[in-house]
Every structure is written in C-alpha cells, then in structure tokens.
XYZ file of C-alpha atoms in Angstrom:
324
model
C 130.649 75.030 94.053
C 127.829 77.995 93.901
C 124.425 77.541 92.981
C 122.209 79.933 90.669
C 119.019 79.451 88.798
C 119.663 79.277 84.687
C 117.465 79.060 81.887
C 118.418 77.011 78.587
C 115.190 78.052 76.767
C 112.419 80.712 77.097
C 109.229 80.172 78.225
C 107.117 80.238 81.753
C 108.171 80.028 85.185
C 109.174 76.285 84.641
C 112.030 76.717 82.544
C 113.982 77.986 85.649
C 116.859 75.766 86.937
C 118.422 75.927 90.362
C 122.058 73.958 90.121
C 125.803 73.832 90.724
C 127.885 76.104 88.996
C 132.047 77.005 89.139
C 132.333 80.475 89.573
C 136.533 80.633 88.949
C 138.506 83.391 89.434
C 137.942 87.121 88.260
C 139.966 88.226 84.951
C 142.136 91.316 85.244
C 138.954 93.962 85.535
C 136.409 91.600 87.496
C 135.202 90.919 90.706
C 134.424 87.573 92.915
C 131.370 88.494 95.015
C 129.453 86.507 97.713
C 126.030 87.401 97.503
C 124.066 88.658 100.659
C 120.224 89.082 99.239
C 119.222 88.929 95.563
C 116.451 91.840 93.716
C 113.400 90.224 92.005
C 112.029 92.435 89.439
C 109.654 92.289 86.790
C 112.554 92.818 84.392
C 113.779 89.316 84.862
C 110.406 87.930 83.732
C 111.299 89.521 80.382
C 114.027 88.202 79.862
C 112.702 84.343 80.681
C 110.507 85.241 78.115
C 112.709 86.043 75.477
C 110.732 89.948 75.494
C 114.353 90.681 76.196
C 116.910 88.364 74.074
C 119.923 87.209 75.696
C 122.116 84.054 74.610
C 121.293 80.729 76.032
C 121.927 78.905 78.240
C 121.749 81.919 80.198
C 121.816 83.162 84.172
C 118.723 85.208 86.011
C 118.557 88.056 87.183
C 120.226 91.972 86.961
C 120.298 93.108 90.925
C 121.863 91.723 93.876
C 124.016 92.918 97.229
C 127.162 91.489 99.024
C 130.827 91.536 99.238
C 133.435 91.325 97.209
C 135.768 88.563 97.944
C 138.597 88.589 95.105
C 139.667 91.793 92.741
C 141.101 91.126 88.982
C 145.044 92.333 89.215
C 143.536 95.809 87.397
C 140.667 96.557 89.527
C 141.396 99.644 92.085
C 138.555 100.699 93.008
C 137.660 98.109 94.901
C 139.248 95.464 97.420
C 138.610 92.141 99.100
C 135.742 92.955 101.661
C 134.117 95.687 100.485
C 130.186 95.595 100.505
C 128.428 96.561 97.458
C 125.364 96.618 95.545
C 124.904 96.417 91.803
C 121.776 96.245 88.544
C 122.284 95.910 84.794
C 123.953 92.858 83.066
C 125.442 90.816 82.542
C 122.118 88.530 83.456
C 123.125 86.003 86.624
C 122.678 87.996 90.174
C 120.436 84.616 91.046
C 123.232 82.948 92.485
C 125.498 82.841 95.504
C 128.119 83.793 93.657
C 129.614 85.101 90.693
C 132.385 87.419 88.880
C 131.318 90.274 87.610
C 132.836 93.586 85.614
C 133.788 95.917 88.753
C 132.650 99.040 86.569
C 128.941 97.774 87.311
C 129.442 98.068 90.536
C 128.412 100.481 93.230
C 129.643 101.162 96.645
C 127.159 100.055 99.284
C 126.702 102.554 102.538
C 127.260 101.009 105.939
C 124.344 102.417 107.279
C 121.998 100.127 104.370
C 121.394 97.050 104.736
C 121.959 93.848 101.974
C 118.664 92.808 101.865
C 117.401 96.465 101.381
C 120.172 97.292 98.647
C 118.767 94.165 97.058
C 115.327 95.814 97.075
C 115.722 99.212 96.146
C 119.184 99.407 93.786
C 116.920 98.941 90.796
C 114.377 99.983 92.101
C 115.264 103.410 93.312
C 117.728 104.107 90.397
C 114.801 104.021 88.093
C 113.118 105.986 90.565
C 115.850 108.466 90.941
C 115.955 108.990 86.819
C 112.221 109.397 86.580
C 112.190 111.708 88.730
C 115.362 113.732 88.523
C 115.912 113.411 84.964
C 112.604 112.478 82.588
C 110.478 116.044 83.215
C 111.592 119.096 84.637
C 109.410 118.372 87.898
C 108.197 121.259 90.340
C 106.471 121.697 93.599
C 102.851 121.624 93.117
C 102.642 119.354 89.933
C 100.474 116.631 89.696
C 101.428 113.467 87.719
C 99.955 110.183 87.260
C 101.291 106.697 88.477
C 100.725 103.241 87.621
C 101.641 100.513 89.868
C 101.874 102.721 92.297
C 101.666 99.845 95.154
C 105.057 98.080 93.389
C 108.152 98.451 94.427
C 109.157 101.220 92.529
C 105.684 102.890 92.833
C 106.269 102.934 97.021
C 109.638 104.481 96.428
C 108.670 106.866 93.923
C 105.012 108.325 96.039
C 108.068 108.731 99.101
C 110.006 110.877 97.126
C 107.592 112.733 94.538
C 106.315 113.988 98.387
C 110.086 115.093 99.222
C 109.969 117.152 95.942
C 106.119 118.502 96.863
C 105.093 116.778 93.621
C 101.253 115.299 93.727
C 100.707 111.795 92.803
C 97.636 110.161 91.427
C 98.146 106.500 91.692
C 96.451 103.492 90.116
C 95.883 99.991 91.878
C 94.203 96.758 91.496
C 92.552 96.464 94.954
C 91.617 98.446 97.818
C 94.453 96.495 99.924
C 97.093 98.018 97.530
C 95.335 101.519 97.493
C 95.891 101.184 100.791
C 99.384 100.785 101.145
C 100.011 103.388 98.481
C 98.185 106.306 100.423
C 100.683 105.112 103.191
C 103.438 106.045 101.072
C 102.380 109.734 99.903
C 100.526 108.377 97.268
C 98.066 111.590 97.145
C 94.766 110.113 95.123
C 93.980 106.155 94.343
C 92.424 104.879 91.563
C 91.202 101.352 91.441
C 91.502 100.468 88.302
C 89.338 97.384 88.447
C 86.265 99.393 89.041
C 86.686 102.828 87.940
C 87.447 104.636 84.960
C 90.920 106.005 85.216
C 91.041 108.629 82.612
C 87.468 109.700 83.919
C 88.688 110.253 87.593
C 92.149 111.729 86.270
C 89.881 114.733 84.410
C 87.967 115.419 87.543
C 90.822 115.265 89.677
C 92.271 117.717 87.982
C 88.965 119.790 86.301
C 89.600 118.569 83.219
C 93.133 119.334 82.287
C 95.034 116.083 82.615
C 98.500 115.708 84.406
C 101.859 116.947 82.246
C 103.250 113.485 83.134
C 101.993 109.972 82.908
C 104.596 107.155 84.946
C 103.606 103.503 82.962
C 105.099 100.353 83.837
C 102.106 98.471 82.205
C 102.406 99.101 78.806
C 99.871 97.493 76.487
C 96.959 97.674 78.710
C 97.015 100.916 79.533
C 98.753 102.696 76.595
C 95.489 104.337 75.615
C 94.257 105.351 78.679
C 97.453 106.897 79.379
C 97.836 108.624 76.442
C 93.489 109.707 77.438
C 95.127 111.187 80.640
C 98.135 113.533 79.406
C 97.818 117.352 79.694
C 97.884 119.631 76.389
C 101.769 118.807 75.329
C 102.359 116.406 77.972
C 104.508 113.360 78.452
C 104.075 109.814 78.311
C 106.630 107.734 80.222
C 107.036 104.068 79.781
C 109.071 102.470 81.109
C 107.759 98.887 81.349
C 105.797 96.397 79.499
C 104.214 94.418 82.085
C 101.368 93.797 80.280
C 103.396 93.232 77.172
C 104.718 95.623 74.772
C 103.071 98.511 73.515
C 101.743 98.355 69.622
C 103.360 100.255 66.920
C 102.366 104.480 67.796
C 101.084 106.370 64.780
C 102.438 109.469 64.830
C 99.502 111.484 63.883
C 97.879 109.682 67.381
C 100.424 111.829 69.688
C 99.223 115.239 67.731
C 95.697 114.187 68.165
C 95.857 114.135 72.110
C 97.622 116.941 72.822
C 100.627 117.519 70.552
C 102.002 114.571 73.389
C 105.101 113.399 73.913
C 106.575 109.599 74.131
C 109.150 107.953 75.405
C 110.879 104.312 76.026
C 113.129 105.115 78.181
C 116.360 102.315 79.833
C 117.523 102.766 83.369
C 120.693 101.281 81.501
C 120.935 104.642 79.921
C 120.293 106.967 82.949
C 123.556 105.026 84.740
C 125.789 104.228 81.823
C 128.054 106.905 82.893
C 129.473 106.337 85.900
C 129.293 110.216 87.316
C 126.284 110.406 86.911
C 125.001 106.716 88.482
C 126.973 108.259 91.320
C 124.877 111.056 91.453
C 122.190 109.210 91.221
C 123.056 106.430 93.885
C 124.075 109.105 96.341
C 120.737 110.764 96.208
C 118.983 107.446 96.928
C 121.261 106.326 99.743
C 121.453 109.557 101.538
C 116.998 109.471 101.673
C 117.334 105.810 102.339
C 119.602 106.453 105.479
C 117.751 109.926 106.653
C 114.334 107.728 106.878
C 113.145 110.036 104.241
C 112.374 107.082 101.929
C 111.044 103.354 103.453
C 112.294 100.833 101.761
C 109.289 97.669 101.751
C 109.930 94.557 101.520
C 106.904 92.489 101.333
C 108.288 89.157 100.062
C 110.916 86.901 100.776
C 111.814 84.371 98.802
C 114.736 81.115 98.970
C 116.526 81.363 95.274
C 115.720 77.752 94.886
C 112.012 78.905 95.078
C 112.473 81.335 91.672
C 109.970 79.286 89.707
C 107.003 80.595 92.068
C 108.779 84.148 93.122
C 108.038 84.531 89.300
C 104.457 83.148 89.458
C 103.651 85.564 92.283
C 105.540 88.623 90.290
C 103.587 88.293 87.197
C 100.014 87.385 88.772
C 99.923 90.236 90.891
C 100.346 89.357 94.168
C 103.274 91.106 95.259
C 103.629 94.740 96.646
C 106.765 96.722 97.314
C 109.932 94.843 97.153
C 110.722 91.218 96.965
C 114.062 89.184 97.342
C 116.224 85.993 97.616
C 117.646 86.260 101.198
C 120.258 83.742 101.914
C-alpha cells in the first residue's frame, strides 16, 4: 500500500489526511511512478480551500519528481525507470505513489536532482512563461516583483538578471530583502514599512515600471495597478491574499490606459512543444549554475497539515518540499 495526504472537505490546514491508499496498475496511456521529493506550493492551499474546486474526496498536491515504474500498454514515450518530473492535475502528487496520464509528464535531466525538480518544476515553468511569454521583455527594463523572496520570486530575480532586466522587489522583512538582493533582486521594498507605489515613482522618477509581477492579489491590487507605467501591464498570477474584486473597466483607463491579466501556467504548457521549450530553457540554466535553485524547507508528507501553516503565514522563503 502507498500513503498520500487527502482531503474529504475544504477548509484549514486540519482537514488534511495522511493514509493508506491502492495505487493499481496504469490504464493503457498512464504511468506508475515512485515518488522521490514532492513540490509545496501556494497553489495547493487553494485548492484545500475550495478557491479552486475539485471533486471530493480528493488528493493534494500538482508537483512532484521520481521514476516511473510501470507504462500503460500505449505509452511510448516513456519506459520502466525513467526519472521524471511533472505539475498540473490531476490533484494527488502528495503521495508515494500514484498513476498518472504520461502526457503530463516531463523528462527529468540527469544532471538535476529529485528534490530540486520537486522545487523548481512549478516553480520555474511559471517563471519561464512570465518571463518568456507575458511582455515582450528587453535589456534595461525595469519591472516590479512581489514576493520576490518566494520560490518563484528567487528564480525569477536569477533569470530577469540573465535577460539584463531590472527588478524592484517587495518583501515583508529585512531577512527576506536580504535573500532577494542575493538573488539579483536589484531594489527592495519592505512593504511593512514603506510605501511601495511611493518608492516605485522615485525609483524610477516618476514613470512607473511597464510590468507589475503579483502573486498577492487582493492586497495589493491597487497599489499595483498605482505602480504601472503609461499603458503598462498588470500580471497576476496569484491570489495569495485572496482573489482580486470585480475590475471596473473605466479603472484600467484611469491609470494609464493599463492592461490586465489572469493568467494559468496550465495554459503556457498545455501544448506539449511548447512546455518543452519551456522545460529545456529551465533545465539547461538550472544545470549551467546560471539559476540556484533554494530550498529552504523540508518537510515529511505526513507533516502537510503544518507545511501548510508555515506556507500561508509567511514563514517560508524559496522552495519547500516532501523529501522521502
């Protein structure tokens, strides 16, 4: 028998369940895979929440890393033994093992480790799309980040500095601003005790950045939106704070003529060219050293209930996973 952490209703950190479950064989276009190291990412607190819907009784979790240990009879591009890494649905990587649609799946490099695909697969594919896909992006722009002391914000200062793009960060303490300004981060702003849209205009005399990166959502909508350039672009792509309220329209013309967007890394690697793309650019910085991969916590699976305290409190920076 495996074991993985399920949820029969929504709610806090409590509703999580750590038990026995039969994993079975793999239909025709599924794999078996033993799990080496499992992703925790704010993402999975949405769905405990029921801010994402999904049918219960239900698995946790979207990212995880291991090898594959049985092929369906129609599966080819993969085999018995091969190590791979994976994010998206369906909702279950909290376990040590279970089958799961070989389409979903993505090759895993020798040269990166399990517990570092586990860290950075969601991670750095959300990364990659912000980056490579949102904005036309050149050397010498200047955008602003929030969370930049997450694990996607670490990822992302690493590689806006590979492109020569400038990042203005926002942080919660002076330990994460810190760590950020390790990673490229360019400017910090402590959030707690300064006025971010303030510091934004006089870090840039008063014009405002063309792009604005928000994870946050409903607490910092507006001074997002109080940051953005003439015509410039909101990204969010999180709701950590909770969703963001109905936008009037008339409120984008009235800063800027702006631009919004909600945008899924489900939709950035839907097709599988292009999450190929994608992957390869992440793996091939990963395994030049051109882009650290952090992991700052480690959990047990059976110790989900307070990984998920930590995650939504604040108290985690870079990555954090399930090792085995």
């Amino acid at each position: 028998m495996a074991k993985a952490v399920r949820f029969y209703e929504t709610g806090g950190p409590e509703v999580l369940q750590w038990e026995s479950v039969e994993v079975g064989e793999p239909g025709p276009t599924e794999v078996r895979i033993r799990h080496e190291a499992v992703g925790l990412n704010f993402a999975d607190t949405y769905f405990r929440t029921g801010l994402y819907p999904a049918p219960l009784p239900a698995g946790m979790g979207v990212e995880a890393a291991g090898i594959i240990e049985a092929v369906g009879s129609e599966v080819t591009e993969f085999r018995a033994g091969d190590r791979v890494t994976y994010t998206g649905s369906p909702l279950g990587a909290y376990s040590t093992e279970r089958i799961m649609p070989a389409e979903h799946l993505i090759a895993l490099p020798d040269g990166i480790e399990f517990e570092t695909a586990a860290a950075m697969t969601m991670r750095g594919l959300t990364t990659s799309y912000l980056l490579r896909r949102i904005h036309p992006l050149k050397a010498g722009d200047t955008v602003l980040l929030h969370a930049a002391a997450g694990g996607v914000g670490l990822i992302f200062c690493q590689w806006a500095k590979l492109l020569g793009v400038n990042v203005i960060g926002t942080v919660s303490t002076d330990r994460k601003a810190e760590i950020a300004r390790a990673h490229g981060c360019d400017e910090v702003i402590v959030y707690t005790r300064e006025d971010v849209a303030h510091r934004v205009g006089e870090l840039t005399d008063g014009m405002g950045v063309p792009v604005v990166y928000d994870s946050i959502g409903a607490s910092t909508f507006e001074t997002s939106l109080n940051c953005l350039a003439r015509r410039g672009l909101l990204v969010a792509f999180g709701t950590a704070s909770g969703p963001i309220p109905p936008i009037d329209p008339m409120r984008l013309a009235l800063n800027g003529s702006a631009f919004f967007t909600r945008p899924a890394l489900a939709d950035y690697i839907a097709d599988p060219a292009e999450r190929a793309e994608l992957a390869g650019e992440l793996f091939g910085h990963v395994t030049a050293g051109r882009i650290k991969v952090e992991i700052n916590q480690h959990y047990a699976l059976e110790e989900a209930e307070q990984a998920h305290r930590d995650l939504e409190a604040g108290k985690t920076t870079g990555s954090s996973v399930f090792s085995f």
